[in-house]
mmCIF file of C-alpha atoms in Angstrom:
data_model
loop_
_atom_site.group_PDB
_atom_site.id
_atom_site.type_symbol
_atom_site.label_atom_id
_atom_site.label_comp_id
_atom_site.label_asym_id
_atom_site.label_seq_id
_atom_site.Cartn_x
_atom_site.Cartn_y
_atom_site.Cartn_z
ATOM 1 C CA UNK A 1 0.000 0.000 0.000
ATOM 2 C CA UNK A 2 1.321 3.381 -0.980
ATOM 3 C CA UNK A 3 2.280 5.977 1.763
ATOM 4 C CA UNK A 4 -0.462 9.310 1.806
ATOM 5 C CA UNK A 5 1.371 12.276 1.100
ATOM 6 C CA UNK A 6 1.491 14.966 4.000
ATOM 7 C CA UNK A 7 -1.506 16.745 4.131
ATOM 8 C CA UNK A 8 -0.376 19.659 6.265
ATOM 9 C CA UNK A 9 2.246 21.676 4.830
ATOM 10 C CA UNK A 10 3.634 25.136 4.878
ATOM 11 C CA UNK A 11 2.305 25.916 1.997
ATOM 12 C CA UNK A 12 -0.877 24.648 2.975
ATOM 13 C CA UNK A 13 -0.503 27.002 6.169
ATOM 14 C CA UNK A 14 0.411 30.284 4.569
ATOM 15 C CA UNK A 15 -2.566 29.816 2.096
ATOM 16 C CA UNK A 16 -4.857 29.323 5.510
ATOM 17 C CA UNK A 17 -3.471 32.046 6.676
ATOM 18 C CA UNK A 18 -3.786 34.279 3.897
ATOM 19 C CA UNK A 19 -7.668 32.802 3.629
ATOM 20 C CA UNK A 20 -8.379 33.995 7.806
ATOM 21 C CA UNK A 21 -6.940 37.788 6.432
ATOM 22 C CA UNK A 22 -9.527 37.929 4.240
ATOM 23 C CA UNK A 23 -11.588 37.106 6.207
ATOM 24 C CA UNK A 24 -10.907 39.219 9.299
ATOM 25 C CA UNK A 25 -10.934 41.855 6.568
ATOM 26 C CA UNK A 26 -14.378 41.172 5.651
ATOM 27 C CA UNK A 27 -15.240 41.042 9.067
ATOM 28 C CA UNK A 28 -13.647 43.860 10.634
ATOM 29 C CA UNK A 29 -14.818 46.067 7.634
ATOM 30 C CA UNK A 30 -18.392 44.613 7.650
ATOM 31 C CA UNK A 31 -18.873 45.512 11.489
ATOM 32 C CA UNK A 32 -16.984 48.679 11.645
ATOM 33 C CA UNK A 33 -19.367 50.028 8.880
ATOM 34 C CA UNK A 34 -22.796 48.640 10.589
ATOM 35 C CA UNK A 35 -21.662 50.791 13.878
ATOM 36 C CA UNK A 36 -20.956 53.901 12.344
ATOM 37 C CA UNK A 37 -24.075 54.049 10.342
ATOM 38 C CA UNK A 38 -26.163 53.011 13.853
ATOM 39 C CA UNK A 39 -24.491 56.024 15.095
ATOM 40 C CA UNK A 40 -25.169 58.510 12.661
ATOM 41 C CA UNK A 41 -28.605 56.813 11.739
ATOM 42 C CA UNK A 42 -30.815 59.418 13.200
ATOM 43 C CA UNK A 43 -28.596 61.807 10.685
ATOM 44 C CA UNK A 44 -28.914 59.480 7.874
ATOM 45 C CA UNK A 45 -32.411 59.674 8.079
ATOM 46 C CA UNK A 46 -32.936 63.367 8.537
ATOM 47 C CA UNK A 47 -30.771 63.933 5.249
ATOM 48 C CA UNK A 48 -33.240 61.726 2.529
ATOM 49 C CA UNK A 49 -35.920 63.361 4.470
ATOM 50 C CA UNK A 50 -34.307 66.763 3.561
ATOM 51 C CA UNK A 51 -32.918 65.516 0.238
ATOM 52 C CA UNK A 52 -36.215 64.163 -1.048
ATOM 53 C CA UNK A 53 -38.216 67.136 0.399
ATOM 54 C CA UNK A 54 -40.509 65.598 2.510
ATOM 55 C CA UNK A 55 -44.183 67.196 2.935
ATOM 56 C CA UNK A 56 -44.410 66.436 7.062
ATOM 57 C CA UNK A 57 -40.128 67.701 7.272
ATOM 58 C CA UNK A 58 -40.037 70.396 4.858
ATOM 59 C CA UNK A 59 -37.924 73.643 5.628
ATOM 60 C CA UNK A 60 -36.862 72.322 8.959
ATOM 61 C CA UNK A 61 -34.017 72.838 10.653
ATOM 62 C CA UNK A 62 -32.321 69.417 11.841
ATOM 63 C CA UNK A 63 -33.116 69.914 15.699
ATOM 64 C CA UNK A 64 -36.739 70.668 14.981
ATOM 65 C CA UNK A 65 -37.002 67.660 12.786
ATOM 66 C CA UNK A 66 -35.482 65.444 15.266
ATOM 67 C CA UNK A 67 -38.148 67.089 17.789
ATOM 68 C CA UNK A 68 -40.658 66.353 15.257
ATOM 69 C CA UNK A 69 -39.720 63.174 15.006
ATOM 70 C CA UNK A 70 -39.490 62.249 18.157
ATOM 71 C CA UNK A 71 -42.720 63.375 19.043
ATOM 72 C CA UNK A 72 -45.021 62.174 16.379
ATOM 73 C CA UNK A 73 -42.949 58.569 15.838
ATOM 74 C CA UNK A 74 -41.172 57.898 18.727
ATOM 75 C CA UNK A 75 -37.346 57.286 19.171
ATOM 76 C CA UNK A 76 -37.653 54.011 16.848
ATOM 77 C CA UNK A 77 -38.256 56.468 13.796
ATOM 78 C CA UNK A 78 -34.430 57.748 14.465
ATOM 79 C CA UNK A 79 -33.496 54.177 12.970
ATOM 80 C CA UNK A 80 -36.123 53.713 10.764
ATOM 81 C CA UNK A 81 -34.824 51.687 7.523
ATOM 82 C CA UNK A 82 -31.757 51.088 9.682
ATOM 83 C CA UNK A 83 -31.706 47.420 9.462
ATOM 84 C CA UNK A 84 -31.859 47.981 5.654
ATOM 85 C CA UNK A 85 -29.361 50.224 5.755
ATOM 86 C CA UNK A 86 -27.048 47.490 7.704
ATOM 87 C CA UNK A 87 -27.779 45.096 5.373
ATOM 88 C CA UNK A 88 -26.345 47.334 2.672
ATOM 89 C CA UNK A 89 -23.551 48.843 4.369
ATOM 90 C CA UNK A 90 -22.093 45.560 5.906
ATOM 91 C CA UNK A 91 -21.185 44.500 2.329
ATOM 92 C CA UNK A 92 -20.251 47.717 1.331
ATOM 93 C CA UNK A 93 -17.345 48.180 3.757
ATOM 94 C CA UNK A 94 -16.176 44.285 3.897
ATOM 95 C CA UNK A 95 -15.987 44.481 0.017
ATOM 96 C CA UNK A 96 -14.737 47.863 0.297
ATOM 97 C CA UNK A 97 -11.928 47.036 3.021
ATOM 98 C CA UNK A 98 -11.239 43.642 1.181
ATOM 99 C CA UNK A 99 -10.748 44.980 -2.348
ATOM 100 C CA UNK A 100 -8.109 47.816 -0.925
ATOM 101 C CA UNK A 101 -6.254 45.084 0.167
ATOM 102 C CA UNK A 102 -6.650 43.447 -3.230
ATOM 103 C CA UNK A 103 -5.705 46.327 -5.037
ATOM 104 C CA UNK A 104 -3.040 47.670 -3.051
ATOM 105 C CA UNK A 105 -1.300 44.396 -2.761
ATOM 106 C CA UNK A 106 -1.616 43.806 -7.077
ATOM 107 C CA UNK A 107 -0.639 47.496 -7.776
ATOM 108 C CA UNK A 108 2.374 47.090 -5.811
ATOM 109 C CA UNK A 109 3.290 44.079 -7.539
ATOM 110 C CA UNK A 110 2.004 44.798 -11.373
ATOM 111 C CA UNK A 111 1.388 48.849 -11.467
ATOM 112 C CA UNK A 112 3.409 51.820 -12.671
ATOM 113 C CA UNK A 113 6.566 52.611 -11.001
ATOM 114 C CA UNK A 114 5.255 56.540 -10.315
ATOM 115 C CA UNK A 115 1.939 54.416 -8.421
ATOM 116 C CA UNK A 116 3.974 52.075 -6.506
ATOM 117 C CA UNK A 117 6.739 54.415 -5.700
ATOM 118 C CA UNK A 118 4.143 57.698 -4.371
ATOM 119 C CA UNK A 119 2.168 55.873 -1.277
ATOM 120 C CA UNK A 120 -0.806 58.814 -0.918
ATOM 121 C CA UNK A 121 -0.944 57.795 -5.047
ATOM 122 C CA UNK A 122 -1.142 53.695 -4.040
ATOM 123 C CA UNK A 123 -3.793 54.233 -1.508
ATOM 124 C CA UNK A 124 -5.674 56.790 -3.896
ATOM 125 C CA UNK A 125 -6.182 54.289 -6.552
ATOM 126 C CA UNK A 126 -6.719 51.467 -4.623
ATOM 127 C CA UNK A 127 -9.227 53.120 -2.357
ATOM 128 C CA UNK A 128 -10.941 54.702 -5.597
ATOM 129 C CA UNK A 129 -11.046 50.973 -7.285
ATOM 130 C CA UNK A 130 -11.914 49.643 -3.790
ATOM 131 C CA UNK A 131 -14.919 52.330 -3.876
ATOM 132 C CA UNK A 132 -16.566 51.647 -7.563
ATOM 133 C CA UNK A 133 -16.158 48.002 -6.487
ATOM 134 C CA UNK A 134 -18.245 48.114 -3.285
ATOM 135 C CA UNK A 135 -20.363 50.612 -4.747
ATOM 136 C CA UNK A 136 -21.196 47.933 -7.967
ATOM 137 C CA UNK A 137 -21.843 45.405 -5.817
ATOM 138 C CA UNK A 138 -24.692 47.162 -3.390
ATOM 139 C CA UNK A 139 -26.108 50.132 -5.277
ATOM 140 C CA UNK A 140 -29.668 47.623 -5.335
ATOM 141 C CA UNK A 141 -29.879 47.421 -1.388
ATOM 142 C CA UNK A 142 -28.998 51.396 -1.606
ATOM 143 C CA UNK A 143 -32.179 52.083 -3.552
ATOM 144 C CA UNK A 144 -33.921 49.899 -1.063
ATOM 145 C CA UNK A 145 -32.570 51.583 2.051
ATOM 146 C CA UNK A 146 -33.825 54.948 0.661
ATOM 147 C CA UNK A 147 -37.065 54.105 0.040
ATOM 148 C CA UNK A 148 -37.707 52.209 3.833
ATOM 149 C CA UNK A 149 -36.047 55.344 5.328
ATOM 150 C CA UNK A 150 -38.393 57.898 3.359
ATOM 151 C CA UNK A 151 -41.512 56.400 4.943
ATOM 152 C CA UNK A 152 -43.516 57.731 7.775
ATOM 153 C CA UNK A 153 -46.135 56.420 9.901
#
């Protein structure tokens, strides 16, 4: 009977390991987005109201609105369309944080000299690719989010 070659290897290691950075990427970009958009939710929401001209929040400063709010909906409506908003954002910054990576890490190994060589120039194009990327991927659960957000009880 033939001997089973070695399973574990370094190779095999260093590919794990580059597999659980990508991941923690995903991760770490996924939740850091979801709990800056719960912060500024209340904001978030105030804006499309303002942006899309709302009859009941019309020519409103944003302390009356939040008044307003507060009064005639309660403190959920601060984080109404929130969870929708989650939903798109978590994807949007693990893709975005993910694809940085990506792109930093092949520019600086197949790019332009005058890329690779200026670091604020690196990190400007791969943020910018990083960007259209994330934005390609969840511009549908965008539309969504506005929409939940824009309704009132």
């Amino acid at each position: 009977m033939a001997k089973q070659p070695e399973v574990s290897s370094r190779h095999d290691l260093a590919r794990f390991d580059g597999f659980m950075k990508n991941v923690k990427h995903l991760l770490s970009g996924g939740i850091a987005g979801a709990i800056a958009r719960t912060t500024t939710a209340p904001f978030e929401r105030i804006s499309i109201m303002q942006q899309t001209r709302h009859k009941d929040y019309k020519d409103m400063s944003v302390l009356t609105i939040l008044k307003k709010m507060l009064k005639n909906e309660g403190i959920r409506s601060y984080f109404k369309g929130n969870g929708t908003n989650i939903i798109r954002i978590f994807p949007f910054s693990a893709i975005e944080l993910f694809t940085f990576e990506l792109f930093k890490y092949e520019i600086t190994l197949n790019g332009p000299r005058f890329v690779t060589d200026n670091k604020s120039l690196l990190y400007f194009v791969s943020g910018a690719f990083a960007g259209m990327s994330a934005t390609v991927v969840t511009y549908p659960l965008d539309v969504m989010r506005t929409l939940f957000a824009y309704q009132t009880v």
